[in-house]
Short mmCIF file of C-alpha atoms in Angstrom, two decimals:
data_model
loop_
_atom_site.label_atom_id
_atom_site.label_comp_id
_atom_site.label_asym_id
_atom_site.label_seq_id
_atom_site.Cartn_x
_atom_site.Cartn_y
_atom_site.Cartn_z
CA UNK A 10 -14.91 170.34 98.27
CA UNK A 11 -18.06 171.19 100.00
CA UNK A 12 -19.13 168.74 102.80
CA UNK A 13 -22.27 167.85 100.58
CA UNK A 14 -21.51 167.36 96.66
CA UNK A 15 -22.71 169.33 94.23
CA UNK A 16 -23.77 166.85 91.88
CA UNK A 17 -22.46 169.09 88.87
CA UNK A 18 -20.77 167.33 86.38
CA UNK A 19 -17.72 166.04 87.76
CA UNK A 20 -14.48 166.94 85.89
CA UNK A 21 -11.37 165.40 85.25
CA UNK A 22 -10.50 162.96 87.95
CA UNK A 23 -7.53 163.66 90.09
CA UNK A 24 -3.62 162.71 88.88
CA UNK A 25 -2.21 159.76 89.71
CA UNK A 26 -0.10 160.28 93.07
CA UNK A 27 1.92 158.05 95.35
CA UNK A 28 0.66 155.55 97.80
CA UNK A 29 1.50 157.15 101.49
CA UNK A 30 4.33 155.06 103.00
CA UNK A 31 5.16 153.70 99.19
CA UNK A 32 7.95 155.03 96.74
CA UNK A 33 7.88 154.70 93.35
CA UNK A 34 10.65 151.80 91.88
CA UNK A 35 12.00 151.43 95.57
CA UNK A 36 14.75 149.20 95.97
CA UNK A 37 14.04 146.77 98.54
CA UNK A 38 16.62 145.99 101.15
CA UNK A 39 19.15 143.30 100.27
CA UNK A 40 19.59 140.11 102.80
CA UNK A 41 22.67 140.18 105.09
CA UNK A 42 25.81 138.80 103.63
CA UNK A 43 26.14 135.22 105.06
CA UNK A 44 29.09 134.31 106.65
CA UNK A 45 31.44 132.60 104.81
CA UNK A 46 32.03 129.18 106.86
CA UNK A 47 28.80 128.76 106.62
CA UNK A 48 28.01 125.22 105.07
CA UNK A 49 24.30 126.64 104.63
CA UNK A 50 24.85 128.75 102.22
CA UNK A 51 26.12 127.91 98.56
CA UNK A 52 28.92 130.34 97.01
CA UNK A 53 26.85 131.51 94.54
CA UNK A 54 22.93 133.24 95.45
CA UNK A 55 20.31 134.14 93.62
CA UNK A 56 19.69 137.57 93.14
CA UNK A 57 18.15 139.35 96.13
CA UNK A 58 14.32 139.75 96.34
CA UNK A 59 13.75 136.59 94.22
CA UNK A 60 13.65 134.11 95.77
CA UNK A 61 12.31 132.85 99.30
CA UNK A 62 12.44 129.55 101.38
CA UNK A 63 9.86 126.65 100.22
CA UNK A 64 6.48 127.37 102.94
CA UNK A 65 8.28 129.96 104.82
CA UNK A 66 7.31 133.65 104.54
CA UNK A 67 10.06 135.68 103.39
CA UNK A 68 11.70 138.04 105.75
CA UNK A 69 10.99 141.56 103.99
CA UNK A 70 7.68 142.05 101.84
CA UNK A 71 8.05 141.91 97.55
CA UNK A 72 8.49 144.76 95.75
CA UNK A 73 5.23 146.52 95.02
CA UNK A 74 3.22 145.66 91.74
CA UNK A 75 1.59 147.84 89.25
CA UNK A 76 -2.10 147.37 90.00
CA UNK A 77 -4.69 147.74 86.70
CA UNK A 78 -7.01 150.92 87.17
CA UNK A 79 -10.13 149.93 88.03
CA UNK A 80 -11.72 153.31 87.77
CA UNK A 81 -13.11 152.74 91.25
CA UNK A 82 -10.88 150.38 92.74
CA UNK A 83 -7.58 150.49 95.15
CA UNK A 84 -4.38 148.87 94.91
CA UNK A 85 -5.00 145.65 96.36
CA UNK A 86 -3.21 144.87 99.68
CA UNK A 87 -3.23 148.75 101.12
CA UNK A 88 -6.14 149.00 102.60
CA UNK A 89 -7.05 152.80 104.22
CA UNK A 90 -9.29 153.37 106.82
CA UNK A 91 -12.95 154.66 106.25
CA UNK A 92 -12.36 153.15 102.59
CA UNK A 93 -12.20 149.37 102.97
CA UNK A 94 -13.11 146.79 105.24
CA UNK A 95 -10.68 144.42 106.86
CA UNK A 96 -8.63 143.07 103.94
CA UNK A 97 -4.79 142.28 103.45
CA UNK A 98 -2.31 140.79 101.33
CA UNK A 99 -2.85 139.35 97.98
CA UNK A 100 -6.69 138.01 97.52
CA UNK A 101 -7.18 134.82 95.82
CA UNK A 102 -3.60 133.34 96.75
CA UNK A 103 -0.45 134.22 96.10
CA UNK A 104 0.29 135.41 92.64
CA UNK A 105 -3.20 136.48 92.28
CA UNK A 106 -5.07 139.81 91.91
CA UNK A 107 -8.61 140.13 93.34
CA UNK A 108 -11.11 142.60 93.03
CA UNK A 109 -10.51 144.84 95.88
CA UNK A 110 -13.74 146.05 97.98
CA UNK A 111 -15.17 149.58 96.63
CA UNK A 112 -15.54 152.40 99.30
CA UNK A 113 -18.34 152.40 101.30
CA UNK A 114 -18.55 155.77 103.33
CA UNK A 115 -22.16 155.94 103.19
CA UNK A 116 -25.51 153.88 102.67
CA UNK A 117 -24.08 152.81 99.27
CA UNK A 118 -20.42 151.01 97.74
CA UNK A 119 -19.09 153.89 95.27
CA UNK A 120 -19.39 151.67 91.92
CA UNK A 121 -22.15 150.71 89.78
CA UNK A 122 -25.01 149.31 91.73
CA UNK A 123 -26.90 146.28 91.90
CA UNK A 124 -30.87 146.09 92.07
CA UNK A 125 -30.08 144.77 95.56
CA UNK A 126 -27.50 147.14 96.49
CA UNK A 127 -30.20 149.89 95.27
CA UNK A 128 -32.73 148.57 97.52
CA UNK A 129 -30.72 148.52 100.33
CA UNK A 130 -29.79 151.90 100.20
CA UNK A 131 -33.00 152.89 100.28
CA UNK A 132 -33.58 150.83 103.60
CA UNK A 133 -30.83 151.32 105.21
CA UNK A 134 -31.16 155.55 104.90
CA UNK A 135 -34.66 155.08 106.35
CA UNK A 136 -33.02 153.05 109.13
CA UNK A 137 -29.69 155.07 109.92
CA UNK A 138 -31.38 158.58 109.67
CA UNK A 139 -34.91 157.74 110.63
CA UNK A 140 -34.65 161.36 112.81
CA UNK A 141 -35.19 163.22 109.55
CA UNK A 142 -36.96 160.79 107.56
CA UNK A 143 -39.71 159.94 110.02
CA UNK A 144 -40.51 163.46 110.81
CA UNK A 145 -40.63 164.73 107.19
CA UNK A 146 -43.01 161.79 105.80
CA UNK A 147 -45.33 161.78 109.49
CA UNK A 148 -45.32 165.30 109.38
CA UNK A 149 -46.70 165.41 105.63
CA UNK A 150 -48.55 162.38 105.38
CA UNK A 151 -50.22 163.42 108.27
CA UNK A 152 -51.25 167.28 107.06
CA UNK A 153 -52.60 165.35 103.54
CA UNK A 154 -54.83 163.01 105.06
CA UNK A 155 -56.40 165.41 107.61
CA UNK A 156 -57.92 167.80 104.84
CA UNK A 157 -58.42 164.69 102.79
CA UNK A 158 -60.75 163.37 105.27
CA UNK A 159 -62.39 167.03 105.76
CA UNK A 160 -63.07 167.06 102.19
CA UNK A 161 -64.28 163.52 101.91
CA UNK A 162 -66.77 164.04 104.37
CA UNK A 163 -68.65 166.74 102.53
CA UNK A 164 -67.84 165.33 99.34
CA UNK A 165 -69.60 161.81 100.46
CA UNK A 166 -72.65 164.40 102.14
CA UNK A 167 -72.99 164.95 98.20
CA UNK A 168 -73.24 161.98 97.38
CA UNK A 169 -75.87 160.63 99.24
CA UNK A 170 -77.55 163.94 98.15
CA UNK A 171 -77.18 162.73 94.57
CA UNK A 172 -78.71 158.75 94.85
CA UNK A 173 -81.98 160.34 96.20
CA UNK A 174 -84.51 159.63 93.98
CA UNK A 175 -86.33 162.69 94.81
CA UNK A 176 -83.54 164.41 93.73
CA UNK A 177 -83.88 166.48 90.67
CA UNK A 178 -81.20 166.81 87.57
CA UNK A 179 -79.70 170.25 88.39
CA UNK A 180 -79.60 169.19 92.10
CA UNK A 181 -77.76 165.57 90.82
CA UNK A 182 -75.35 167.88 88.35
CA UNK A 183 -74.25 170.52 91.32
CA UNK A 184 -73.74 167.77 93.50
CA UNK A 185 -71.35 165.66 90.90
CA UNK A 186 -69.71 169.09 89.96
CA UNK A 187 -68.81 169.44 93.79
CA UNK A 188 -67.86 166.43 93.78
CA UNK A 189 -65.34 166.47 90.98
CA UNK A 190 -64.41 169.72 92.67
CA UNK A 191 -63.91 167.85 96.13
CA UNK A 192 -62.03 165.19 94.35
CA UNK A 193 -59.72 167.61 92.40
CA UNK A 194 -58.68 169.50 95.39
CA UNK A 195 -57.90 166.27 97.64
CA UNK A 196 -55.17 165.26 94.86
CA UNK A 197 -53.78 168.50 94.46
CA UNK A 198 -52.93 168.76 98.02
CA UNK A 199 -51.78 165.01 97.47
CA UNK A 200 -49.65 166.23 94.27
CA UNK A 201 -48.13 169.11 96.55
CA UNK A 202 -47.55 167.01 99.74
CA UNK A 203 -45.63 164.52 97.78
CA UNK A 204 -43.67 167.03 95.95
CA UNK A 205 -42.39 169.28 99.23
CA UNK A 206 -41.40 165.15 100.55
CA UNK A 207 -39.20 164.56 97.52
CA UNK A 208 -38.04 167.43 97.54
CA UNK A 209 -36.57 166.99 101.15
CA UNK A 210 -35.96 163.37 100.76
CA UNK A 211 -33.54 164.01 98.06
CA UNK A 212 -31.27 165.90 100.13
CA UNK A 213 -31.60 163.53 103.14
CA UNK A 214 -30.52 160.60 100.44
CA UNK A 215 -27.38 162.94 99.41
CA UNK A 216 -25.97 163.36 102.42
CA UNK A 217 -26.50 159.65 103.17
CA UNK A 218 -25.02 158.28 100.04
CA UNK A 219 -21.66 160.31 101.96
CA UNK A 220 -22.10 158.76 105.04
CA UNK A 221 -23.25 162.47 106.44
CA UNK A 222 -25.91 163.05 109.09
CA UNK A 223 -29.15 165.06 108.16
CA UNK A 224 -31.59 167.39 109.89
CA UNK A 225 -34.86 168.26 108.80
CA UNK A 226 -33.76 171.73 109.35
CA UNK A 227 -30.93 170.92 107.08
CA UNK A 228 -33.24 168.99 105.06
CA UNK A 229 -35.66 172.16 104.17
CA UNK A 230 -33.09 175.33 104.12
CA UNK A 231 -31.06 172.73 101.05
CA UNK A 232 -34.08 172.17 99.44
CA UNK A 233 -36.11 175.35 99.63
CA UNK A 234 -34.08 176.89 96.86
CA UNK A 235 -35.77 174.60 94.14
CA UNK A 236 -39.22 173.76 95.80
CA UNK A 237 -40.69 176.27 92.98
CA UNK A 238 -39.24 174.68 90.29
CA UNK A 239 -39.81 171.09 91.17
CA UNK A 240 -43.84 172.32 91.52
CA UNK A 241 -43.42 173.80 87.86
CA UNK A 242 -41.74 169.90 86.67
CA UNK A 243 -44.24 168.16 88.55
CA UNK A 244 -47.18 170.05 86.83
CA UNK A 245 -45.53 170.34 83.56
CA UNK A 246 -45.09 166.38 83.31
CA UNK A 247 -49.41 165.94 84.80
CA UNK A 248 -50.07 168.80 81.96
CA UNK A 249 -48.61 166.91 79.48
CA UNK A 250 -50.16 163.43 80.07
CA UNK A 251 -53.34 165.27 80.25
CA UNK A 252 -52.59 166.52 77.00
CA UNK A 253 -51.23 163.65 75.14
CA UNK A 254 -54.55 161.86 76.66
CA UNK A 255 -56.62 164.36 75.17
CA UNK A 256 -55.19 164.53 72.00
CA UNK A 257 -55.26 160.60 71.49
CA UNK A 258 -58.34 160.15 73.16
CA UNK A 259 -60.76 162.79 73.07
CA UNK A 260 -61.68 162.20 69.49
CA UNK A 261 -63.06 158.97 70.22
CA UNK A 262 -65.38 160.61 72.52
CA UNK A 263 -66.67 163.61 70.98
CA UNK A 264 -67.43 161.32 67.99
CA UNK A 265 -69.19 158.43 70.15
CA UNK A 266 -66.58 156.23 68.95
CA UNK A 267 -65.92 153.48 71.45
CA UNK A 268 -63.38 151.93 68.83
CA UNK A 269 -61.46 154.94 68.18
CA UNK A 270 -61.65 155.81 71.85
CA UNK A 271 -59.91 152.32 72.78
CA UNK A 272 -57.46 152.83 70.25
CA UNK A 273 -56.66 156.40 71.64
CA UNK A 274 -56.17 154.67 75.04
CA UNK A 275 -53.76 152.05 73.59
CA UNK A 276 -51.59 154.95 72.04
CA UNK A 277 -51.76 156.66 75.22
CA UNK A 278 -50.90 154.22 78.01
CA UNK A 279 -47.52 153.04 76.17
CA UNK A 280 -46.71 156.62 75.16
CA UNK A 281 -46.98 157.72 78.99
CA UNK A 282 -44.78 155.04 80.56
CA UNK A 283 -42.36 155.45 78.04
CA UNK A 284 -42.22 159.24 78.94
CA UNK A 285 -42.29 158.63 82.66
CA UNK A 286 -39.30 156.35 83.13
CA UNK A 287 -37.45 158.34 80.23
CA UNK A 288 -37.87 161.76 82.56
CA UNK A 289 -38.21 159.93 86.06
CA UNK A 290 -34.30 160.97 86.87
CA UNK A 291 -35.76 164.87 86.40
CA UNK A 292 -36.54 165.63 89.74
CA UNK A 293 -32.97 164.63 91.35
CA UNK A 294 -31.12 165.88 88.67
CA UNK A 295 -33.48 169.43 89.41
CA UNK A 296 -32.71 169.16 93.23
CA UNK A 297 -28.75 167.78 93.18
CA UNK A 298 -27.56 169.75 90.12
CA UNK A 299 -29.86 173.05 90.70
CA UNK A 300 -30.63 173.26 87.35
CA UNK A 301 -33.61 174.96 85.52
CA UNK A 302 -36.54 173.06 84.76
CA UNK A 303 -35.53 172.21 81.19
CA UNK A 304 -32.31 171.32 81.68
CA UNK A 305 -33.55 168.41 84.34
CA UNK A 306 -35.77 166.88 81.44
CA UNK A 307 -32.56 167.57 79.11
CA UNK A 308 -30.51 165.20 82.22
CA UNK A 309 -32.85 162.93 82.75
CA UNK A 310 -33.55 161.79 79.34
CA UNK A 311 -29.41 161.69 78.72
CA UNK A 312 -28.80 159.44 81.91
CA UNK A 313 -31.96 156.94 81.04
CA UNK A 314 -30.41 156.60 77.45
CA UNK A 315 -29.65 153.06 76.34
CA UNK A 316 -30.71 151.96 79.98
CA UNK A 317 -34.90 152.30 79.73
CA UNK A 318 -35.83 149.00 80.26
CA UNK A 319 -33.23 148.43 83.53
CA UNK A 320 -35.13 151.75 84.86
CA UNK A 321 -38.13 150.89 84.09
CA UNK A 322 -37.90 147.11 85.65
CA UNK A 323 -36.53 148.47 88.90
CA UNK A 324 -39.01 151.39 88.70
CA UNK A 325 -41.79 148.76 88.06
CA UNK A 326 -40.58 146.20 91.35
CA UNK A 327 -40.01 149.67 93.30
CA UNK A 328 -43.94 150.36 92.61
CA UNK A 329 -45.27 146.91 93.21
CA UNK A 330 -43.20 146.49 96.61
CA UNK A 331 -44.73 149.67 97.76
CA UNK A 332 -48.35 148.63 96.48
CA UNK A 333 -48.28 145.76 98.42
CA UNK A 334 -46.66 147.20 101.84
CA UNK A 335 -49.03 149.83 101.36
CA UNK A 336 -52.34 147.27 101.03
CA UNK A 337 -50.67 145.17 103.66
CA UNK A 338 -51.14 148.29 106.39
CA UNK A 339 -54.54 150.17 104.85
CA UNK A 340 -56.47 146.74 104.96
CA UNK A 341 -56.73 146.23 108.63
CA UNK A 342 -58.17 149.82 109.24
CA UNK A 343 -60.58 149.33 106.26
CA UNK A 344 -61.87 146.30 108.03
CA UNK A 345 -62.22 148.21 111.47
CA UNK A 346 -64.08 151.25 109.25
CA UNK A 347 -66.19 148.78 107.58
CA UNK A 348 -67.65 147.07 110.27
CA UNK A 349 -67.14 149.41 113.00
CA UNK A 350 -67.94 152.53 111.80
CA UNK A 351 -70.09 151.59 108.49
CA UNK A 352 -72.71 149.46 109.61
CA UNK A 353 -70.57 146.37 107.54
CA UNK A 354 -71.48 144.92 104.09
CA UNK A 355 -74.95 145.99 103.92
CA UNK A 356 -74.63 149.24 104.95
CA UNK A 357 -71.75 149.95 102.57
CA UNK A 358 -74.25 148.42 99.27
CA UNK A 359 -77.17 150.79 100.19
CA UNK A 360 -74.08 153.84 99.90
CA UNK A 361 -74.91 154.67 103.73
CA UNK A 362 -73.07 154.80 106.49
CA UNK A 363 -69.75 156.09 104.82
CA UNK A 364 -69.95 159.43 105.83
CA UNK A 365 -69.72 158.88 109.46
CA UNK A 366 -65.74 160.22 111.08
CA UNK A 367 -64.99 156.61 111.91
CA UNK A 368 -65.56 155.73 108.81
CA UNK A 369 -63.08 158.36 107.19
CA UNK A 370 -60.14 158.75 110.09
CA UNK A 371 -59.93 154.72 110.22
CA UNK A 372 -58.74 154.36 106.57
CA UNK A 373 -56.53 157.39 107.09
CA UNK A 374 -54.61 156.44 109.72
CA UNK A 375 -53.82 153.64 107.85
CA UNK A 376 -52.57 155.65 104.90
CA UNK A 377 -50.59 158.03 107.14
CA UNK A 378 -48.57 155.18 108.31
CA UNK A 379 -48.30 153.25 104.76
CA UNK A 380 -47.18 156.61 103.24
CA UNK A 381 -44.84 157.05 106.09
CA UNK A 382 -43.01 154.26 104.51
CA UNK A 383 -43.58 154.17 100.92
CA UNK A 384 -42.59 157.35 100.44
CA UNK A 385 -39.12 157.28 101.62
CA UNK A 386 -38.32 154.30 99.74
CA UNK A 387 -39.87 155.42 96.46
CA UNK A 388 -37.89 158.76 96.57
CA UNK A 389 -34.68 156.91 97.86
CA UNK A 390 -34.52 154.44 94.85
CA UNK A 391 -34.94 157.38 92.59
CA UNK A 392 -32.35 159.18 94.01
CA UNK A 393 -30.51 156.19 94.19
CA UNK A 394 -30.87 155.15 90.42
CA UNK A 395 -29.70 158.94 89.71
CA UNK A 396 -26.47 158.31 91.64
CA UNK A 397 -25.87 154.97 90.07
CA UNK A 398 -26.43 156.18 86.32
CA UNK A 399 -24.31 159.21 87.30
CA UNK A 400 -21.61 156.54 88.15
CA UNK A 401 -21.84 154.21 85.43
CA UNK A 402 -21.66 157.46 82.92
CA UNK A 403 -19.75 160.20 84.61
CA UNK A 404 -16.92 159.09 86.89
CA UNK A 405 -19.45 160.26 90.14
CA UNK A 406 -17.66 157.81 92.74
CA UNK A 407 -15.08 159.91 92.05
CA UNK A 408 -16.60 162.71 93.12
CA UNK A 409 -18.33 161.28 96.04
CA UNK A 410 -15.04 159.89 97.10
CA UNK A 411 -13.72 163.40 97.32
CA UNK A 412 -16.68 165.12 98.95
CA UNK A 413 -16.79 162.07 101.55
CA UNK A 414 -13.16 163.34 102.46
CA UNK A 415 -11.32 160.38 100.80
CA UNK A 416 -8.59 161.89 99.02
CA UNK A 417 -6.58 159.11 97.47
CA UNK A 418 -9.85 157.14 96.21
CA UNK A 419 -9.65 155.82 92.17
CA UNK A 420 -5.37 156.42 92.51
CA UNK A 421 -2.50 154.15 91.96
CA UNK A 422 0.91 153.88 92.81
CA UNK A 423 4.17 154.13 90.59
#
């Protein structure tokens, strides 16, 4: 096994085998023979092994049970290092079985996950390998809001070229064409920044779900490979809302329709978030499996099946959390651009005063450091979700357990 998984399609899992330091129907030892003058003991004894002094402990430990396959479980009362935490004997009393603890050899317990546990992982990768998450989101963040802010300020020049009254029609057209222009590039680079941060995310998130350390060197040569084809998912899914939108909408519009226009927008809205959350596994499934473009929608949609509206509520917290973390940090350096650098309320209702640098590189450095820390959580919850549907449906602790170097994971004892 590779010391990162593949994230193929796990096969069969691995045969039953023996417990190390456990044999299969061993005979436990018998007592000593008691002497025979001794008034303690009766003539006639139970059978050995079944039977033990009332609130004493009995001298040698009970045969071992059969335990019920869990799938991801252990036997309960062998505990091995780097798979459980401290835990012994029988849990829940004597006589009883309990639910033993699932490995743990990374960020995440190797079972089905929890919105909370899902969460968590996200945190706690962003926490434990901060080295190559900080760099990778700074680093990014911080190249997308410096040519955002180079083309805002000419874009906002525009502007303030178009609201003069002297200006003339073809001067007020050029200026909004340059500015749709302006405004087209800006998201592109957005678009590209966030993709080449997912991209290396992912892999960061692999490697933590295995309890592995990550470079951003290691980061980047792992996801390299598929960079192309995650740009080619990425604009395949914004071509095809653009599409859909146009298809549904446009009508309304050539035909001065505000009705039918309305009605196009109802169709569409419902239609796109349905698609979203049904494809929004795609892009791990692209970067763990290194599959083809197609085949990653072909994954995603398989893995979402029968599970939508789970995705799509933890998808749907995931976004609002971030909204408001991100408003939390971009308001205070809004306030310092407004009145600082603007010229405050007035300034900002006559439309001058917003093209100064203050006014740009205030707001950005707040969005370098809210994207610093959306962004790793958004792409770590995806990733996340893709591990935990690959769980629920393929046997992938399994896998994991293997790749994380724990060989006797998901066995039991004869």
């Amino acid at each position: 096994m590779n010391d990162s998984p593949g994230w193929a399609t796990p096969g069969s899992s691995p045969s039953d085998g023996e417990r190390p330091g456990t044999e299969s129907g061993a005979q436990q030892p018998a007592p000593p023979t008691p002497p025979a003058d001794d008034p303690k003991w009766s003539a006639e004894q139970p059978p050995p092994g079944q039977w033990s002094s009332p609130g004493t402990t009995p001298p040698e430990a009970p045969q071992a049970q059969p335990q019920p396959t869990t799938g991801w479980g252990q036997q309960p009362g062998t505990p091995q290092t780097g798979q459980y935490g401290p835990q012994s004997g029988y849990p829940g009393g004597p006589g009883q079985w309990g639910q033993p603890a699932a490995a743990k050899p990374g960020v995440i317990p190797l079972r089905p996950l929890g919105l909370g546990e899902i969460l968590d992982g996200a945190v706690a990768t962003m926490r434990t390998h901060w080295r190559a998450v900080l760099p990778i989101t700074l680093v990014v963040a911080t190249v997308v809001q410096v040519i955002s802010v180079i083309v805002q300020k000419f874009m906002l020049d525009d502007l303030a070229f178009a609201t003069d009254p002297n200006a003339g029609p073809e001067e007020i057209f050029d200026s909004l064409g340059s500015t749709f222009a302006a405004s087209a590039v800006v998201q592109l680079i957005q678009i590209l920044g966030t993709i080449v941060v997912t991209a290396m995310l992912t892999m960061v998130f692999s490697r933590a779900v295995l309890g592995q350390q990550s470079s951003v060197s290691d980061a980047w040569r792992e996801a390299r490979p598929q960079l192309l084809r995650l740009i080619g998912l990425t604009l395949l899914l914004a071509l095809g809302a653009i599409l859909l939108g146009a298809v549904l909408i446009l009508p309304g519009v050539l035909t001065e329709s505000v009705g039918l226009a309305v009605l196009g927008f109802a169709v569409w809205l419902p239609i796109l978030v349905w698609l979203g959350i049904k494809f929004t596994l795609a892009s791990p499934a692209l970067m763990l499996e290194k599959s083809t473009v197609l085949k990653a929608f072909a994954r995603s949609s398989k893995l979402v099946k029968d599970t939508w509206w789970r995705i799509f509520g933890i998808t749907l917290l995931t976004t609002v959390i971030a909204f408001f973390i991100s408003g939390m940090i971009v308001a205070p350096f809004q306030i310092i651009s407004l009145f600082a650098f603007s010229g405050g309320l007035d300034a900002m209702a006559e439309g001058s005063g917003m093209t100064s640098w203050g006014a740009l590189i205030a707001p950005a450095i707040g969005l370098i450091i809210a994207q610093t820390i959306v962004m790793p959580f958004q792409s770590g919850v995806t990733v996340l979700l893709y591990v935990d549907q690959r769980i629920r449906r393929e046997g992938l602790d399994l896998e994991l357990a293997r790749a994380a170097g724990l060989e006797n994971y998901g066995t039991t004892g004869g």
